[in-house]
XYZ file of C-alpha atoms in Angstrom:
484
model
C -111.527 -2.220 -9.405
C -109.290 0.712 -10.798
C -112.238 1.811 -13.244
C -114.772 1.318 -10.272
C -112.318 3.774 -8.168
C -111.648 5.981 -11.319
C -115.532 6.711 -11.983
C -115.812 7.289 -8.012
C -113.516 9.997 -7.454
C -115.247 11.897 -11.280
C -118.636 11.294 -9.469
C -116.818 13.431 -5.823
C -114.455 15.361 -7.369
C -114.927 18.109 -4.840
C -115.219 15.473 -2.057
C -111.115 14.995 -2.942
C -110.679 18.355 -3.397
C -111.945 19.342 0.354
C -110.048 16.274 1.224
C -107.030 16.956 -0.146
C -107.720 20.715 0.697
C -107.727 19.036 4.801
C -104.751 17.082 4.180
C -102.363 19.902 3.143
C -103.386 22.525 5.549
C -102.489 19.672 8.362
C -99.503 19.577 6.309
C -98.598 23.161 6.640
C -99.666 23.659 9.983
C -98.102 20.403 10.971
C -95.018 20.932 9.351
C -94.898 24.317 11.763
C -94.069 22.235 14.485
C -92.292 19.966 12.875
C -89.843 22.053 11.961
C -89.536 24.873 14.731
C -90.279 22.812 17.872
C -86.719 22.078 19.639
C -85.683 18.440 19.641
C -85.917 17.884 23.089
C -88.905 19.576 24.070
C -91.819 17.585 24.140
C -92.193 15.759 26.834
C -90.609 12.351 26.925
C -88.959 12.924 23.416
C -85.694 11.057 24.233
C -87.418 8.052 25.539
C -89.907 7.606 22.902
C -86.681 8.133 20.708
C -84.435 5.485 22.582
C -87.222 2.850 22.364
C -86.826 2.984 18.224
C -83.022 3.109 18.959
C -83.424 -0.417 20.800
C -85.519 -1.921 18.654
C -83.147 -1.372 15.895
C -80.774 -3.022 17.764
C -83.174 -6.176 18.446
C -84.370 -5.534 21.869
C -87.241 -3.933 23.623
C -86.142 -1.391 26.566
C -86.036 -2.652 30.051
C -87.367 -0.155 32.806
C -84.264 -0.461 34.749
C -81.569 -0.620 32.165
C -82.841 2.973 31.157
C -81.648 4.846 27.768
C -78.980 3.378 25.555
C -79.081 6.099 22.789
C -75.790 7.036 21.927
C -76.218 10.717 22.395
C -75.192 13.940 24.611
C -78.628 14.147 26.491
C -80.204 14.396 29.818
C -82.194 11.238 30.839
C -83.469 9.229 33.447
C -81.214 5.522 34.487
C -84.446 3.933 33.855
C -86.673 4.281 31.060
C -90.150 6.142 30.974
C -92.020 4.535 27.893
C -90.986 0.720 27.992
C -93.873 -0.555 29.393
C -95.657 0.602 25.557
C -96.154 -2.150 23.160
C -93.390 -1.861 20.424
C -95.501 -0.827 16.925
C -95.013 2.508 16.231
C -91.237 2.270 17.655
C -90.611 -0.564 14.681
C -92.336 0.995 12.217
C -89.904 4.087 12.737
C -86.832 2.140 14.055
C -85.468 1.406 10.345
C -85.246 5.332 9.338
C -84.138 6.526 12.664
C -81.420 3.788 13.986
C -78.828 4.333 11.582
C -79.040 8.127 11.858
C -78.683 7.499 15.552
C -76.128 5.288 15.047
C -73.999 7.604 13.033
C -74.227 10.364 15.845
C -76.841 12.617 14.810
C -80.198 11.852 16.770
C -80.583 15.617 16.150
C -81.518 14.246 12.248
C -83.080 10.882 13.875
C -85.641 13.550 15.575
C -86.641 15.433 12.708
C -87.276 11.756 10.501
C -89.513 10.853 13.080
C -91.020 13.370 13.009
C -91.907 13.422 9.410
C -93.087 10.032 9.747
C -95.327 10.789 12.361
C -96.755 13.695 10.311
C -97.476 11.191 7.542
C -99.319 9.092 10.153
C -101.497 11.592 11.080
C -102.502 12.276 7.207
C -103.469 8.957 7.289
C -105.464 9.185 10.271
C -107.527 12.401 8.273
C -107.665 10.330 5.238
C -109.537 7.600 7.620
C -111.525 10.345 9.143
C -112.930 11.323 6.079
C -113.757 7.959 5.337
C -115.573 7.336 8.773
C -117.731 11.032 7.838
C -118.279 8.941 4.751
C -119.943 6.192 6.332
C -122.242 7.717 8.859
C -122.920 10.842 6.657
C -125.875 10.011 5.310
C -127.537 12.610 3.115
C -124.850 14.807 4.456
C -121.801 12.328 3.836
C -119.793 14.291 1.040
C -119.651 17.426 3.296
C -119.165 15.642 6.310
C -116.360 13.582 4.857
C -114.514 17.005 3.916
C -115.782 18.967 7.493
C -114.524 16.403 9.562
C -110.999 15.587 8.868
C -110.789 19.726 8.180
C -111.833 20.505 11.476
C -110.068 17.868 13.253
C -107.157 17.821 12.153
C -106.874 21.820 14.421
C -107.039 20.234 17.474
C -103.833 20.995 19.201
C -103.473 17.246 20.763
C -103.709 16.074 17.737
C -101.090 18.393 15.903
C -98.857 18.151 18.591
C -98.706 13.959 18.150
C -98.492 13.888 14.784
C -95.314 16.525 14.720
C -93.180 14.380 17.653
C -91.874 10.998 18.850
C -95.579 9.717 20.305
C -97.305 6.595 19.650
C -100.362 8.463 20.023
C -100.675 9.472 16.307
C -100.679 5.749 15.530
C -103.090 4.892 18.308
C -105.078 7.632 16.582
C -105.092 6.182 14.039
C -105.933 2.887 14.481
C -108.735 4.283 16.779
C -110.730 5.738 13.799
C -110.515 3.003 11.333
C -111.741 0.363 14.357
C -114.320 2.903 14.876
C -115.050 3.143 10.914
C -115.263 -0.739 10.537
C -117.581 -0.871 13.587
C -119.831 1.257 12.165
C -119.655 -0.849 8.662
C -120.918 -3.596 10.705
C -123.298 -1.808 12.152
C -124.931 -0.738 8.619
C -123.880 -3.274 6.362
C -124.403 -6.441 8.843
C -120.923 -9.280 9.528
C -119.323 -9.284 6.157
C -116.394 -11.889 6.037
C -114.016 -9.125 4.535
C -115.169 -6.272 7.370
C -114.978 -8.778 10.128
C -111.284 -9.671 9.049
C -109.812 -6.251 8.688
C -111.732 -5.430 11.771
C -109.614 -8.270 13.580
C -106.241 -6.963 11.765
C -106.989 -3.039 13.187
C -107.909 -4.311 16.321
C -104.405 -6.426 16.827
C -102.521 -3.400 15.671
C -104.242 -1.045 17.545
C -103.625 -3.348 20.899
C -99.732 -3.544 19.484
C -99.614 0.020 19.742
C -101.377 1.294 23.167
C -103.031 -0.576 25.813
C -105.552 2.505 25.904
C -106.488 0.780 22.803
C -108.753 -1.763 25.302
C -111.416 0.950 25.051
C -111.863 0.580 21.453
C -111.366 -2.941 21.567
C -114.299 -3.129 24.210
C -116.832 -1.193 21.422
C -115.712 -2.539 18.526
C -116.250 -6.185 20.176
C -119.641 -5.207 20.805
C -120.487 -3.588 18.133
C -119.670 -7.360 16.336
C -121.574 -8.829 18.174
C -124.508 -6.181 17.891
C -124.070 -6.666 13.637
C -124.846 -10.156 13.724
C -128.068 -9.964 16.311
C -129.461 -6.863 13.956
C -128.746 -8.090 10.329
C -129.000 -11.952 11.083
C -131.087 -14.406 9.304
C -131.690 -16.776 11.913
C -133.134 -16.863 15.462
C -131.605 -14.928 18.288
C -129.756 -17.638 19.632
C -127.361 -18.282 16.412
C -127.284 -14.774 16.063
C -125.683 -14.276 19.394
C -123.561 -17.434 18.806
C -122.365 -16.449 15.593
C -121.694 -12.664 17.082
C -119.845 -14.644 20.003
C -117.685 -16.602 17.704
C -116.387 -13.573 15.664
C -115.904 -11.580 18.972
C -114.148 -14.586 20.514
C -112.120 -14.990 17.154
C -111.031 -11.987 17.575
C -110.526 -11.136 20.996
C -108.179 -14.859 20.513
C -106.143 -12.988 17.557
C -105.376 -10.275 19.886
C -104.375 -12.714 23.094
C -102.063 -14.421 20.703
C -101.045 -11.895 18.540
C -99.489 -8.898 20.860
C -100.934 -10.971 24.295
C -96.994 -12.106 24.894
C -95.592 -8.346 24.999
C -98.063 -7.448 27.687
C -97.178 -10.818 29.741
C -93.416 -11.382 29.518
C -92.261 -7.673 29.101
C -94.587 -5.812 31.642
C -96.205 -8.499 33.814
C -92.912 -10.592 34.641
C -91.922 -7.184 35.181
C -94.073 -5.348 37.487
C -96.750 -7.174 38.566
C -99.007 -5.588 36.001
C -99.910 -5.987 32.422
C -100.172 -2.422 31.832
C -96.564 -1.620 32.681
C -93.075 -2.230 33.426
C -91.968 0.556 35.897
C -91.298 -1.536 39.217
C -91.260 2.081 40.920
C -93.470 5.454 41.007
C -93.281 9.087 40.976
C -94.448 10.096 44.011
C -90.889 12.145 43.995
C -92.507 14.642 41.558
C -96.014 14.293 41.346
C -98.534 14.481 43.792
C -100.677 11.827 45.230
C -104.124 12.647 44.132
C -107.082 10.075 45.849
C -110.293 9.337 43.347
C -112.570 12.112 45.400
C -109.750 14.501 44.504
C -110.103 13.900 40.424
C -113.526 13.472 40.032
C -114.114 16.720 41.944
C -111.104 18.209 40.408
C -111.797 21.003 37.758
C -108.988 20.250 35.956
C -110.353 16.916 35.036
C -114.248 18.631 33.891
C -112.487 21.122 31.988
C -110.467 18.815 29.469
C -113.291 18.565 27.299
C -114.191 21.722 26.058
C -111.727 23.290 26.814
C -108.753 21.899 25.848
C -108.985 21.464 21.808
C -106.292 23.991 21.023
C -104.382 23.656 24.038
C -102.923 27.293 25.471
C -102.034 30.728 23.823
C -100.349 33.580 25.673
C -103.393 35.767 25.471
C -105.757 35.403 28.109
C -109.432 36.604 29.221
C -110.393 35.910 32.418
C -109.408 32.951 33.928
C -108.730 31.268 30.317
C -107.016 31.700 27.558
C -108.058 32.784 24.120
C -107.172 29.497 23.040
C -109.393 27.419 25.436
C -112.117 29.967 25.101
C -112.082 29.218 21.134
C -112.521 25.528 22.083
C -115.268 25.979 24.191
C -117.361 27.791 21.428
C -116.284 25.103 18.507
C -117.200 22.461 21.192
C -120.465 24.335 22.020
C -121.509 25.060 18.327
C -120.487 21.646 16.823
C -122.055 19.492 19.808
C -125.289 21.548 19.696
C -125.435 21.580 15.273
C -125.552 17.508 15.946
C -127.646 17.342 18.624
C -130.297 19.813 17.105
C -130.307 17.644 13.718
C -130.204 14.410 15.577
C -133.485 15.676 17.362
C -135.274 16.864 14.294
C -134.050 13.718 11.747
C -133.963 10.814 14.685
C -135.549 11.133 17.366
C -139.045 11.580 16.050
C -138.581 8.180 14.683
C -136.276 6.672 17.217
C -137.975 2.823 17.541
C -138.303 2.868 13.430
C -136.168 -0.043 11.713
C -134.486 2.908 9.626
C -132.784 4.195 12.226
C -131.990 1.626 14.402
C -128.708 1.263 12.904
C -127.788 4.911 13.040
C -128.768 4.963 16.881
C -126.266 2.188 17.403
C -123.880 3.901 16.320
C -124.708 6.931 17.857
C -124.463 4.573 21.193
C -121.445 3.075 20.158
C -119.444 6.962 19.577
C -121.057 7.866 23.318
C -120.291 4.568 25.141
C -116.048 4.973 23.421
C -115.824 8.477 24.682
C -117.470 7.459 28.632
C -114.614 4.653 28.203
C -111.544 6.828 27.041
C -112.443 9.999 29.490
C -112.918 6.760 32.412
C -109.074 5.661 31.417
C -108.433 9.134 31.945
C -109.907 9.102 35.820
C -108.490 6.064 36.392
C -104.572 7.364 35.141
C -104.881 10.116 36.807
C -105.763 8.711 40.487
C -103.019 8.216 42.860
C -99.858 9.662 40.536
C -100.939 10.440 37.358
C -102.084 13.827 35.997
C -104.542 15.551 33.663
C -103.644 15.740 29.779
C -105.681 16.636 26.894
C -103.707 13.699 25.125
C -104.774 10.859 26.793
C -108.972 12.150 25.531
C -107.220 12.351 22.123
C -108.560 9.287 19.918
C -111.943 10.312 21.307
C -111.636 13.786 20.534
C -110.594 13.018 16.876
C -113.688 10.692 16.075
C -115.804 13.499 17.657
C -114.154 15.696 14.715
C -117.382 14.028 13.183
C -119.653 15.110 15.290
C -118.473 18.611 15.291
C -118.116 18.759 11.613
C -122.135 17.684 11.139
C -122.962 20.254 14.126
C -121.126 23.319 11.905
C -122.470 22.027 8.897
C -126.090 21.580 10.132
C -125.951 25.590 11.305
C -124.549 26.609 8.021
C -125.718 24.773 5.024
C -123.075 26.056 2.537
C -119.931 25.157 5.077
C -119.328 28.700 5.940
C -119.062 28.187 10.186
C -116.733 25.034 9.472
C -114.329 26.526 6.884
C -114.328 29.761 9.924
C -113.820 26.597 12.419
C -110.810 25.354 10.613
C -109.385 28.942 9.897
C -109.697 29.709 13.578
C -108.371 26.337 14.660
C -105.488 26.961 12.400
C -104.643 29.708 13.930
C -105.033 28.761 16.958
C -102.565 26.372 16.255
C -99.603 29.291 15.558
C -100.978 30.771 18.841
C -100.405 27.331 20.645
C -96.607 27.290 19.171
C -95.790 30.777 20.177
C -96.803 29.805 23.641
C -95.079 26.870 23.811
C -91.716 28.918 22.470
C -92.047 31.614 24.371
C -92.907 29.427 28.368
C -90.914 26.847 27.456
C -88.050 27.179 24.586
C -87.482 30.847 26.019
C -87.413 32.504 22.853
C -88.284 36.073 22.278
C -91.325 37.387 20.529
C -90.608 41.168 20.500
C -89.546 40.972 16.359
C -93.206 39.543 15.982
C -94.219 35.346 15.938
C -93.419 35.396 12.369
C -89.951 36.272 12.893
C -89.571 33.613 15.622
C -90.696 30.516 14.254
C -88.051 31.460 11.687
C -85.637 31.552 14.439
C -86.814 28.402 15.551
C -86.635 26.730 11.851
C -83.446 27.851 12.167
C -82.129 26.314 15.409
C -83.004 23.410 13.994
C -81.597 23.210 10.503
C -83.933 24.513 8.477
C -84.147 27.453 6.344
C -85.880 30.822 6.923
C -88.149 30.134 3.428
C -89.601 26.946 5.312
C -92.237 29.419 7.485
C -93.934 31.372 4.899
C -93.776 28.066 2.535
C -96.003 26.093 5.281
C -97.632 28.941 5.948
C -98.819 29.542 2.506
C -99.252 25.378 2.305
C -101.880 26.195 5.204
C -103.975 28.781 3.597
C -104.035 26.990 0.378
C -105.855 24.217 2.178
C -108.163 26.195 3.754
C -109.010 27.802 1.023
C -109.686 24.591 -1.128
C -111.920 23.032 2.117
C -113.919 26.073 1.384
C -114.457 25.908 -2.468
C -115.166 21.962 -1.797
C -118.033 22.580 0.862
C -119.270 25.470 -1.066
C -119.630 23.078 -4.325
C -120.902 20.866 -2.310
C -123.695 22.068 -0.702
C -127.167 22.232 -1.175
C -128.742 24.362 -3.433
């Protein structure tokens, strides 16, 4: 197996390279807000960090108890992110309790962050392993363009570099989405089906929002074993119910008590804990009100790189940049898929790559229907919650730039742009929200934000350069890469 993996990455050399050339631009870019983003400023921060604080001390938070984290800060008497299964919060509770413990959540904040960072390197690493899969011809490019292109959007930055869960959800999203689509191609292989299962009990351990991957990839099971089976329909579908079933059961019994006993006995509902509302600060907003809402219609293409203090029009220079990646990467795919698919759309050949198509459509209806439902009555609108969609769509958008441009030129101009959209996105948020001044240039403020949080001046220019470096490799790997 090591020789078999040895000989693969001589035979894509540049494949790693544009990988790797992904990875440490998200790195760099990352590690911006990682490092100059004030501990308490994303929203929820102390929560999310009080629920790894409890679970190192062997209990999950209770909505009413509220915050037990020994530390000088501002919260709530009950607690705002209980009612989320406890994954994520374990995985980080051993490196941030004793920090916490010893007084200095300051230091807790900053080691969670890290490990969220890491998280979200894996979630590229899985990316490019998903543009891998359903590729095709185009698979070595699309596994670099993907996770390059992705890995911009601001959501997605912005949850890898805090306290969220998200980034693990994210996570877990793409490699149920990647198995799926094994399936799908490869018919119900024992191994596949089994670390489908696993993913798919994690991923429910980590977010209920999960249920909208869960949904797919149950279907998608079930789809495998009707479209690669050997016998008649009917054991097809029985065998395709008994895996689904199987595996639906692991989940019940697996993370099934959380959602019961912690929320349920709770609330009333499985999906949370909070016995009481927020009508006191929020809103009440009826389902005629989001549906019509333009807030809602303008999360997706708009909201990739999330806000910048310039503005034209009624947007701003961020959101307009989303809308014209969004417009050129949706339109590259759909152009190719209507030249290479759709001319042969009832041929055996493509039937599997049509499924999958379906499957990638029918996930993102799902996750932008959890994010009508959330937001009627008290919720609100966030670019967040669309976030595991919007990440597996980084492969969509990476085949759409690559389809215009042959040798990878619009996506390595995508990712440069998207990167720097990203600094524009942290000025903003320092400037609105930490109240810092810009008139010595942005440079010279994310150093003073390094600062306020520990870190030495040298850390900006280091990340910086860290950035470039990766963008710079994504382009020699797609260049190398592409066709003659």
């Amino acid at each position: 197996m090591f020789f078999a993996f040895r000989n693969f990455l001589r035979q894509n050399k540049w494949v790693v390279v544009g990988v790797l050339g992904a990875v440490l631009a998200f790195i760099g870019g990352g590690g911006l807000s990682v490092v100059s983003i004030p501990h308490l400023l994303t929203a929820d921060a102390p929560y999310h960090l009080d629920y790894a604080w409890q679970i190192y001390q062997g209990r999950l938070p209770q909505f009413s108890m509220g915050p037990t984290m020994p530390a000088d800060v501002s919260m709530h008497t009950y607690h705002l992110t209980g009612h989320h299964p406890p994954l994520y919060y374990g995985i980080i509770a051993p490196f941030v309790g004793p920090f916490i413990a010893a007084g200095s959540w300051e230091m807790a904040t900053i080691i969670g962050r890290v490990m969220t960072l890491g998280i979200g390197v894996l979630s590229l690493l899985a990316l490019a392993w998903t543009g891998w899969i359903v590729g095709g011809r185009y698979r070595k490019m699309l596994a670099v363009a993907a996770p390059a292109i992705a890995a911009t959007f601001v959501p997605f930055v912005l949850v890898s570099s805090a306290i969220y869960s998200d980034g693990l959800l994210v996570l877990m999203s793409i490699l149920a989405f990647a198995l799926s689509a094994l399936l799908l191609y490869r018919g119900p292989r024992p191994w596949n089906i089994m670390c489908l299962a696993i993913v798919l009990l994690l991923g429910m351990a980590t977010r209920v929002s999960f249920t909208s991957m869960l949904a797919v990839a149950l279907v998608a099971v079930l789809s495998s074993c009707i479209i690669h089976g050997k016998g008649t329909l009917s054991k097809n579908l029985l065998k395709g119910g008994g895996y689904a079933a199987a595996m639906g059961l692991l989940v019940v019994v697996g993370i099934g008590w959380f959602y019961y006993f912690h929320n349920f006995e709770a609330s009333g509902s499985l999906l949370t804990n909070r016995i009481d509302t927020v009508e006191h600060v929020r809103r009440f907003k009826s389902f005629p009100d989001v549906i019509t809402s333009k807030n809602l219609w303008y999360l997706v293409p708009f909201g990739l790189f999330g806000h910048s203090l310039q503005r034209l029009e009624d947007f701003t220079l961020n959101q307009w940049l989303s809308y014209l990646v969004f417009l050129v990467g949706v339109s590259g795919s759909m152009v190719w898929f209507a030249k290479q698919k759709l001319r042969g759309f009832f041929q055996k050949a493509n039937r599997e790559t049509m499924l999958v198509g379906t499957m990638f459509i029918a996930y993102s209806g799902l996750v932008f229907t959890q994010q009508i439902v959330y937001a009627t009555g008290y919720g609100m609108y966030n670019p967040r919650y669309l976030l595991p969609a919007w990440v597996v769509a980084g492969v969509v958008i990476g085949m759409g730039m690559l389809i215009w441009q042959k040798k990878g030129l619009i996506a390595v101009a995508a990712m440069a742009a998207g990167w720097a959209a990203v600094i524009k996105w942290l000025v903003y948020i320092l400037v609105t929200e930490a109240h810092l001044s810009i008139e010595r240039g942005w440079f010279h403020m994310l150093q003073s934000a390094a600062a306020d949080n520990g870190f030495p001046a040298a850390t900006i220019p280091i990340l910086l350069t860290t950035t470039a470096a990766g963008v710079l490799l994504v382009g020699m790997s797609l260049w190398r890469l592409s066709p003659e």
